[in-house]
Short mmCIF file of C-alpha atoms (C1' of nucleotides) and ligand atoms in Angstrom, two decimals:
data_model
loop_
_atom_site.label_atom_id
_atom_site.label_comp_id
_atom_site.label_asym_id
_atom_site.label_seq_id
_atom_site.Cartn_x
_atom_site.Cartn_y
_atom_site.Cartn_z
CA MET A 128 33.17 28.90 47.47
CA LEU A 129 36.90 29.66 48.16
CA SER A 130 39.38 27.50 46.10
CA ASN A 131 42.20 25.65 47.92
CA ALA A 132 44.57 28.32 46.73
CA SER A 133 43.03 31.28 48.09
CA LYS A 134 42.43 29.22 51.50
CA TYR A 135 46.24 28.31 51.29
CA ALA A 136 46.97 32.15 50.58
CA VAL A 137 45.01 33.47 53.34
CA ARG A 138 46.52 31.09 55.95
CA ALA A 139 49.92 31.97 54.79
CA VAL A 140 49.55 35.54 54.97
CA LEU A 141 48.23 35.34 58.48
CA PHE A 142 51.14 33.31 59.31
CA LEU A 143 53.36 35.73 58.11
CA ALA A 144 51.55 38.70 59.65
CA ASP A 145 51.92 36.96 63.18
CA LYS A 146 55.43 35.78 62.54
CA SER A 147 57.53 37.79 59.99
CA ASP A 148 58.54 41.45 59.55
CA ALA A 149 61.47 42.96 57.32
CA SER A 150 64.12 41.11 59.39
CA THR A 151 62.36 37.72 59.89
CA LYS A 152 61.81 36.17 56.59
CA TYR A 153 60.33 32.75 55.92
CA SER A 154 61.03 30.63 52.77
CA ALA A 155 58.10 29.06 50.92
CA LYS A 156 59.63 25.70 51.87
CA ALA A 157 59.12 26.85 55.83
CA ILE A 158 55.79 28.10 55.25
CA GLY A 159 54.57 25.01 53.41
CA GLU A 160 55.97 22.60 56.14
CA GLU A 161 54.56 24.60 58.86
CA LEU A 162 51.11 24.87 57.63
CA GLU A 163 51.08 21.60 55.71
CA ILE A 164 50.52 23.32 52.27
CA PRO A 165 52.19 21.79 49.23
CA VAL A 166 55.49 23.80 49.16
CA TYR A 167 55.53 24.36 45.46
CA PHE A 168 52.27 25.45 45.61
CA ILE A 169 52.30 28.03 48.14
CA ALA A 170 55.55 29.49 46.66
CA LYS A 171 53.61 30.02 43.45
CA LEU A 172 50.49 31.65 45.36
CA LEU A 173 53.09 33.96 47.39
CA GLN A 174 54.96 35.02 44.35
CA GLN A 175 51.39 36.13 42.98
CA LEU A 176 50.79 38.14 46.10
CA VAL A 177 54.08 39.62 45.84
CA LYS A 178 53.43 40.88 42.28
CA ALA A 179 50.32 42.30 43.52
CA GLY A 180 51.82 44.10 46.43
CA LEU A 181 50.32 42.31 49.13
CA VAL A 182 52.96 40.64 50.46
CA SER A 183 56.84 41.33 50.34
CA SER A 184 59.78 39.33 49.57
CA SER A 185 63.71 39.11 49.16
CA LYS A 186 65.73 36.60 47.16
CA GLY A 187 69.06 34.89 48.26
CA PRO A 188 70.05 33.58 51.38
CA LYS A 189 68.54 35.08 54.35
CA GLY A 190 65.72 36.01 51.86
CA GLY A 191 62.13 34.86 51.82
CA PHE A 192 58.69 36.05 52.36
CA TYR A 193 57.25 38.67 54.93
CA LEU A 194 54.65 41.45 55.51
CA SER A 195 55.95 44.95 55.76
CA GLU A 196 54.07 47.31 57.76
CA GLU A 197 52.56 48.52 54.68
CA ASN A 198 51.14 45.16 53.78
CA LEU A 199 49.54 44.60 57.21
CA GLN A 200 47.26 47.50 56.64
CA ASN A 201 45.62 45.73 53.70
CA ASN A 202 42.29 43.86 54.12
CA ALA A 203 42.13 40.12 53.79
CA CYS A 204 39.61 40.64 50.97
CA LYS A 205 42.44 41.56 48.53
CA ILE A 206 44.01 38.25 49.06
CA LEU A 207 40.82 36.47 48.12
CA HIS A 208 40.48 38.96 45.20
CA GLU A 209 43.77 38.60 43.97
CA ILE A 210 43.58 34.74 43.99
CA ASP A 211 40.04 33.67 43.18
CA GLY A 212 39.10 37.02 41.10
CA GLU A 213 36.72 39.81 42.02
CA ASP A 214 33.61 37.92 42.02
CA VAL A 215 34.45 35.42 44.73
CA PHE A 216 31.49 36.26 47.03
CA SER A 217 29.22 37.40 44.16
CA HIS A 218 27.93 34.20 42.65
CA CYS A 219 26.40 32.21 45.35
CA PHE A 220 24.63 29.49 46.70
CA MET A 221 22.01 28.15 44.74
CA GLY A 222 23.24 29.73 41.70
CA LEU A 223 19.84 31.01 40.16
CA PRO A 224 20.09 32.20 36.50
CA ARG A 225 19.45 35.66 37.42
CA CYS A 226 19.31 36.20 41.03
CA GLY A 227 18.87 38.51 43.76
CA ASP A 228 17.04 40.12 46.35
CA LYS A 229 13.81 40.33 44.26
CA ASN A 230 13.94 36.80 43.30
CA PRO A 231 15.39 35.06 46.19
CA CYS A 232 16.08 31.47 46.13
CA PRO A 233 15.11 28.89 48.95
CA VAL A 234 18.05 29.79 51.15
CA HIS A 235 18.55 33.41 50.44
CA HIS A 236 17.63 34.67 53.99
CA ILE A 237 20.27 32.19 55.31
CA VAL A 238 23.05 33.00 52.78
CA SER A 239 22.71 36.62 52.45
CA PRO A 240 23.55 37.51 55.92
CA PHE A 241 26.33 35.25 56.12
CA LYS A 242 27.82 36.59 53.15
CA ASP A 243 27.33 40.08 54.69
CA LYS A 244 29.34 39.06 57.92
CA LEU A 245 31.87 37.25 56.16
CA MET A 246 32.31 40.27 53.70
CA ALA A 247 32.75 42.99 56.68
CA LYS A 248 35.08 40.36 58.44
CA PHE A 249 37.48 40.33 55.38
CA GLN A 250 36.69 43.55 54.23
CA LYS A 251 36.85 46.02 57.21
CA GLN A 252 39.47 44.56 59.20
CA SER A 253 43.09 44.91 58.17
CA ILE A 254 45.34 41.79 57.88
CA LYS A 255 47.13 43.50 61.15
CA GLU A 256 43.73 43.66 63.14
CA LEU A 257 42.64 39.85 62.02
CA SER A 258 46.03 38.86 63.07
CA ASP A 259 45.89 40.53 66.33
CA GLU A 260 42.43 38.86 66.98
CA ILE A 261 43.80 35.56 65.89
CA ASP A 262 46.49 35.97 68.89
CA GLU A 263 44.00 37.14 71.55
CA LYS A 264 41.53 34.73 71.05
CA GLY A 265 44.13 31.66 70.94
CA MET A 266 42.88 30.51 67.44
CA TYR A 267 45.38 28.18 65.29
CA LEU A 268 46.34 28.45 61.86
CA SER A 269 48.50 25.64 61.73
CA LEU A 270 48.23 22.56 64.74
CA LYS A 271 51.71 21.61 64.68
CA ASP A 272 52.70 21.78 68.18
CA SER A 273 52.26 25.34 69.25
CA MET B 281 30.68 24.84 48.45
CA LEU B 282 28.02 23.20 46.50
CA SER B 283 28.71 21.78 42.80
CA ASN B 284 26.94 23.12 39.96
CA ALA B 285 25.46 19.56 39.73
CA SER B 286 23.95 19.53 43.15
CA LYS B 287 22.72 23.06 42.58
CA TYR B 288 21.04 22.00 39.57
CA ALA B 289 19.76 18.82 41.16
CA VAL B 290 18.09 20.70 44.13
CA ARG B 291 16.35 23.30 41.90
CA ALA B 292 15.18 20.50 39.75
CA VAL B 293 13.56 18.73 42.60
CA LEU B 294 12.06 21.67 44.03
CA PHE B 295 10.59 22.37 40.63
CA LEU B 296 9.36 18.82 40.45
CA ALA B 297 7.85 19.06 43.81
CA ASP B 298 5.70 22.19 43.02
CA LYS B 299 4.55 21.03 39.48
CA SER B 300 4.67 17.30 39.13
CA ASP B 301 2.96 14.47 40.54
CA ALA B 302 2.43 10.79 39.42
CA SER B 303 0.31 11.87 36.43
CA THR B 304 2.11 14.99 35.64
CA LYS B 305 5.43 14.17 34.60
CA TYR B 306 8.38 16.45 33.13
CA SER B 307 11.05 15.36 30.70
CA ALA B 308 14.58 16.18 31.26
CA LYS B 309 14.41 18.35 28.04
CA ALA B 310 11.37 20.32 29.51
CA ILE B 311 13.12 20.78 32.99
CA GLY B 312 16.35 21.71 31.75
CA GLU B 313 14.63 24.57 29.43
CA GLU B 314 12.58 25.58 32.08
CA LEU B 315 15.27 26.12 34.51
CA GLU B 316 18.18 26.86 32.13
CA ILE B 317 20.13 24.03 33.16
CA PRO B 318 22.12 22.07 30.29
CA VAL B 319 19.49 19.38 29.22
CA TYR B 320 21.83 16.50 28.84
CA PHE B 321 23.32 17.43 32.49
CA ILE B 322 20.14 17.63 34.19
CA ALA B 323 19.02 14.15 32.72
CA LYS B 324 22.06 12.37 33.99
CA LEU B 325 21.60 14.02 37.43
CA LEU B 326 17.75 13.14 37.67
CA GLN B 327 18.72 9.59 36.43
CA GLN B 328 21.03 9.33 39.59
CA LEU B 329 18.45 10.66 41.84
CA VAL B 330 15.97 7.99 40.56
CA LYS B 331 18.34 5.37 41.17
CA ALA B 332 18.83 6.49 44.72
CA GLY B 333 14.99 6.66 45.17
CA LEU B 334 14.69 10.34 45.68
CA VAL B 335 12.81 11.07 42.22
CA SER B 336 10.57 8.96 40.42
CA SER B 337 10.25 8.40 36.48
CA SER B 338 8.73 6.41 33.95
CA LYS B 339 10.10 5.85 30.34
CA GLY B 340 8.18 6.25 26.90
CA PRO B 341 5.48 8.45 25.68
CA LYS B 342 3.96 10.49 28.41
CA GLY B 343 6.84 9.53 30.67
CA GLY B 344 9.20 11.50 32.53
CA PHE B 345 10.43 12.53 35.89
CA TYR B 346 8.07 13.51 38.97
CA LEU B 347 7.94 13.01 42.54
CA SER B 348 5.94 10.75 44.16
CA GLU B 349 4.38 11.47 47.71
CA GLU B 350 7.12 9.18 49.18
CA ASN B 351 9.90 11.39 47.47
CA LEU B 352 8.05 14.30 48.88
CA GLN B 353 8.92 13.25 52.45
CA ASN B 354 12.71 13.46 51.86
CA ASN B 355 14.73 16.02 53.27
CA ALA B 356 16.70 18.34 50.50
CA CYS B 357 19.88 17.26 52.25
CA LYS B 358 19.56 13.47 50.81
CA ILE B 359 19.91 15.33 47.45
CA LEU B 360 23.03 17.03 48.21
CA HIS B 361 24.63 13.89 49.68
CA GLU B 362 23.67 11.79 46.54
CA ILE B 363 25.24 14.29 44.18
CA ASP B 364 28.06 15.67 46.03
CA GLY B 365 28.93 12.97 48.43
CA GLU B 366 28.27 12.71 52.32
CA ASP B 367 30.59 15.32 53.46
CA VAL B 368 29.48 18.50 51.49
CA PHE B 369 28.98 20.35 54.64
CA SER B 370 31.75 18.96 56.58
CA HIS B 371 34.84 20.13 55.24
CA CYS B 372 34.52 23.75 55.27
CA PHE B 373 36.09 27.50 55.14
CA MET B 374 39.42 27.72 55.73
CA GLY B 375 40.37 24.21 55.47
CA LEU B 376 42.93 23.89 58.35
CA PRO B 377 44.46 20.63 58.36
CA ARG B 378 42.69 19.27 61.58
CA CYS B 379 40.19 21.63 62.35
CA GLY B 380 37.43 21.58 64.77
CA ASP B 381 35.80 23.93 67.71
CA LYS B 382 38.90 23.28 69.51
CA ASN B 383 40.88 24.86 67.25
CA PRO B 384 38.91 27.61 65.44
CA CYS B 385 39.96 29.09 62.28
CA PRO B 386 39.64 32.99 62.24
CA VAL B 387 36.10 32.70 60.70
CA HIS B 388 34.73 29.81 62.68
CA HIS B 389 32.36 32.05 64.59
CA ILE B 390 30.86 33.37 61.25
CA VAL B 391 30.87 30.00 59.38
CA SER B 392 29.92 27.39 61.86
CA PRO B 393 26.44 29.03 62.93
CA PHE B 394 25.84 29.50 59.16
CA LYS B 395 26.65 25.72 58.55
CA ASP B 396 24.02 24.80 61.42
CA LYS B 397 21.27 27.13 60.09
CA LEU B 398 21.83 25.71 56.73
CA MET B 399 21.91 21.96 58.03
CA ALA B 400 18.59 22.32 59.93
CA LYS B 401 16.97 23.99 56.80
CA PHE B 402 18.02 21.05 54.46
CA GLN B 403 17.85 18.37 57.01
CA LYS B 404 14.66 19.24 59.13
CA GLN B 405 12.56 20.44 56.37
CA SER B 406 11.18 17.74 54.05
CA ILE B 407 11.20 18.42 50.41
CA LYS B 408 7.38 19.20 50.52
CA GLU B 409 7.66 21.61 53.39
CA LEU B 410 10.52 23.47 51.51
CA SER B 411 8.44 23.67 48.50
CA ASP B 412 5.52 24.77 50.45
CA GLU B 413 7.47 27.55 51.72
CA ILE B 414 8.70 28.76 48.46
CA ASP B 415 5.24 28.74 47.18
CA GLU B 416 4.15 30.70 50.32
CA LYS B 417 6.86 33.37 50.18
CA GLY B 418 6.83 34.01 46.32
CA MET B 419 10.38 32.72 45.92
CA TYR B 420 11.20 31.88 42.34
CA LEU B 421 13.39 28.84 41.07
CA SER B 422 13.28 29.88 37.68
CA LEU B 423 13.10 33.43 36.26
CA LYS B 424 11.37 32.62 33.14
CA ASP B 425 8.28 34.93 33.33
CA SER B 426 6.73 32.88 36.35
"C1'" DA C 3 84.82 36.18 42.67
"C1'" DT C 4 82.67 31.70 43.89
"C1'" DA C 5 79.27 29.03 46.15
"C1'" DA C 6 75.09 28.59 48.39
"C1'" DT C 7 70.26 30.16 48.84
"C1'" DA C 8 65.78 31.52 47.86
"C1'" DA C 9 62.53 33.86 45.00
"C1'" DA C 10 60.80 34.51 39.96
"C1'" DA C 11 59.37 32.75 35.89
"C1'" DG C 12 57.14 29.25 33.21
"C1'" DA C 13 56.13 24.82 31.68
"C1'" DC C 14 54.39 20.97 32.71
"C1'" DT C 15 51.15 16.63 34.75
"C1'" DA C 16 47.44 14.90 37.12
"C1'" DA C 17 42.70 15.34 39.26
"C1'" DT C 18 38.18 16.89 39.60
"C1'" DT C 19 34.22 18.84 37.53
"C1'" DA C 20 31.20 20.14 33.95
"C1'" DG C 21 29.22 19.30 30.08
"C1'" DT C 22 27.96 16.66 25.48
"C1'" DA C 23 26.72 12.67 22.36
"C1'" DT C 24 25.24 8.23 21.17
"C1'" DT C 25 23.01 3.84 22.08
"C1'" DT C 26 19.92 0.96 24.35
"C1'" DT C 27 15.68 -0.35 26.58
"C1'" DA C 28 10.79 0.43 28.05
"C1'" DT C 29 5.93 1.97 27.14
"C1'" DA C 30 1.95 4.38 25.55
"C1'" DT C 31 -0.87 4.91 21.62
"C1'" DA C 32 -2.42 4.73 17.10
"C1'" DT D 162 2.24 -4.51 16.05
"C1'" DA D 163 4.56 -0.29 14.40
"C1'" DT D 164 6.04 4.07 15.76
"C1'" DA D 165 7.12 7.61 18.28
"C1'" DT D 166 8.93 8.98 23.00
"C1'" DA D 167 11.57 9.44 26.70
"C1'" DA D 168 14.30 7.39 30.48
"C1'" DA D 169 18.82 4.71 31.11
"C1'" DA D 170 23.26 3.27 30.41
"C1'" DT D 171 27.73 4.58 28.93
"C1'" DA D 172 31.36 6.71 26.56
"C1'" DC D 173 33.06 10.47 25.44
"C1'" DT D 174 35.08 15.75 25.25
"C1'" DA D 175 36.26 20.16 27.57
"C1'" DA D 176 37.26 23.27 31.11
"C1'" DT D 177 39.01 24.46 35.56
"C1'" DT D 178 41.54 23.67 39.63
"C1'" DA D 179 45.47 21.58 42.12
"C1'" DG D 180 50.12 20.60 42.00
"C1'" DT D 181 54.83 19.39 40.51
"C1'" DC D 182 59.16 20.38 38.15
"C1'" DT D 183 62.84 23.00 35.94
"C1'" DT D 184 65.28 26.77 34.76
"C1'" DT D 185 66.90 31.67 35.55
"C1'" DT D 186 67.85 35.60 38.63
"C1'" DA D 187 68.91 38.11 42.57
"C1'" DT D 188 71.42 38.47 46.85
"C1'" DT D 189 74.30 37.31 50.74
"C1'" DA D 190 78.18 35.49 53.07
"C1'" DT D 191 82.58 33.00 52.46
S1 LIG E 123 18.83 34.27 45.73
FE1 LIG E 123 20.45 34.93 47.29
S2 LIG E 123 21.24 32.96 48.38
FE2 LIG E 123 20.09 32.39 46.50
S3 LIG E 123 21.69 32.19 44.84
FE3 LIG E 123 20.66 34.36 44.60
S4 LIG E 123 21.98 35.62 46.08
FE4 LIG E 123 22.36 33.56 46.37
S1 LIG E 124 37.59 26.28 62.28
FE1 LIG E 124 35.46 26.07 61.88
S2 LIG E 124 35.04 27.71 60.20
FE2 LIG E 124 37.35 27.36 60.27
S3 LIG E 124 37.68 25.46 58.83
FE3 LIG E 124 37.45 24.70 60.84
S4 LIG E 124 35.16 24.13 60.82
FE4 LIG E 124 35.42 25.53 59.04
#
DNA sequence: ATAATAAAAGACTAATTAGTATTTTATATA
DNA sequence: TATATAAAATACTAATTAGTCTTTTATTAT
């Protein structure tokens, strides 16, 4: 459903949401190593997100990626859309040729509420809120010590 | 999550469950056209399922694919496993390096029950039961007239 | 100024998935 | 027994996704 790319991107952004700010930046190398994501790959993804205005960055020594207060207000859905395209959640499980509520496939009543919940999660909550929840509930993005 | 291949395969098998028996067979061509699946592709998939004992077939004129009474007793999960491999449902949403209930990712409490429900659906119900349910509830596998 | 640092840009290679086409083999029926 | 039919086997091509590498540009600190 989600590509590796968008999974990596979400994890990286949530990491930055938790750890970074305008004066505490992380290089692609640091992020890749911390989250066990191929370094060159996450670099490319983060650059794409910067271009889309979802992540901030600065070049040079002491430079790196971070989330501004503005960035934190976006919802996580935007990341998925930026990386995987607008129709991440629209094409779905059984892939019927012309499917929908009128012509439900065998798993529609399982898949449909799941999609709704997930959408709500990623759409209604800002990155900041999501990140706070992760902190509160003691969830992990990386399993390196911590 | 599911490949095109396994989606196609499940739809084709459920079609055969509904329409075929030992004396009413369908050629790959007929199935492909009915379900709007590339003919050569579904042929290859069905051959794979025959080899795995999940579908029956016979060659020659009046030959084709069908489900025997025995085939109908299998659960749909076996199809997914045959086509996509054993770990279709095991690697999941956020793809954390070493994830699990102890180290839940941000969407674990949404994804996990969904996976459970889906597994139950595909594992506990036989293809026959699933097919009957599809009939009862008026669900569609194809949208060609009907 | 210069050296070191790190993102930006872009050009790659590799792997996987999707889909197509050709040849061979079995079988029903005329 | 010849012919037509359809699966089986196999060898492809194409497209997408994943991942790597190199060069350029901006910035900070020495
Ligand atoms: S019927 Fe529902 S679950 Fe099935 S493919 Fe369509 S949207 Fe997805
Ligand atoms: S924590 Fe749960 S939802 Fe998240 S990747 Fe692991 S199994 Fe999937």
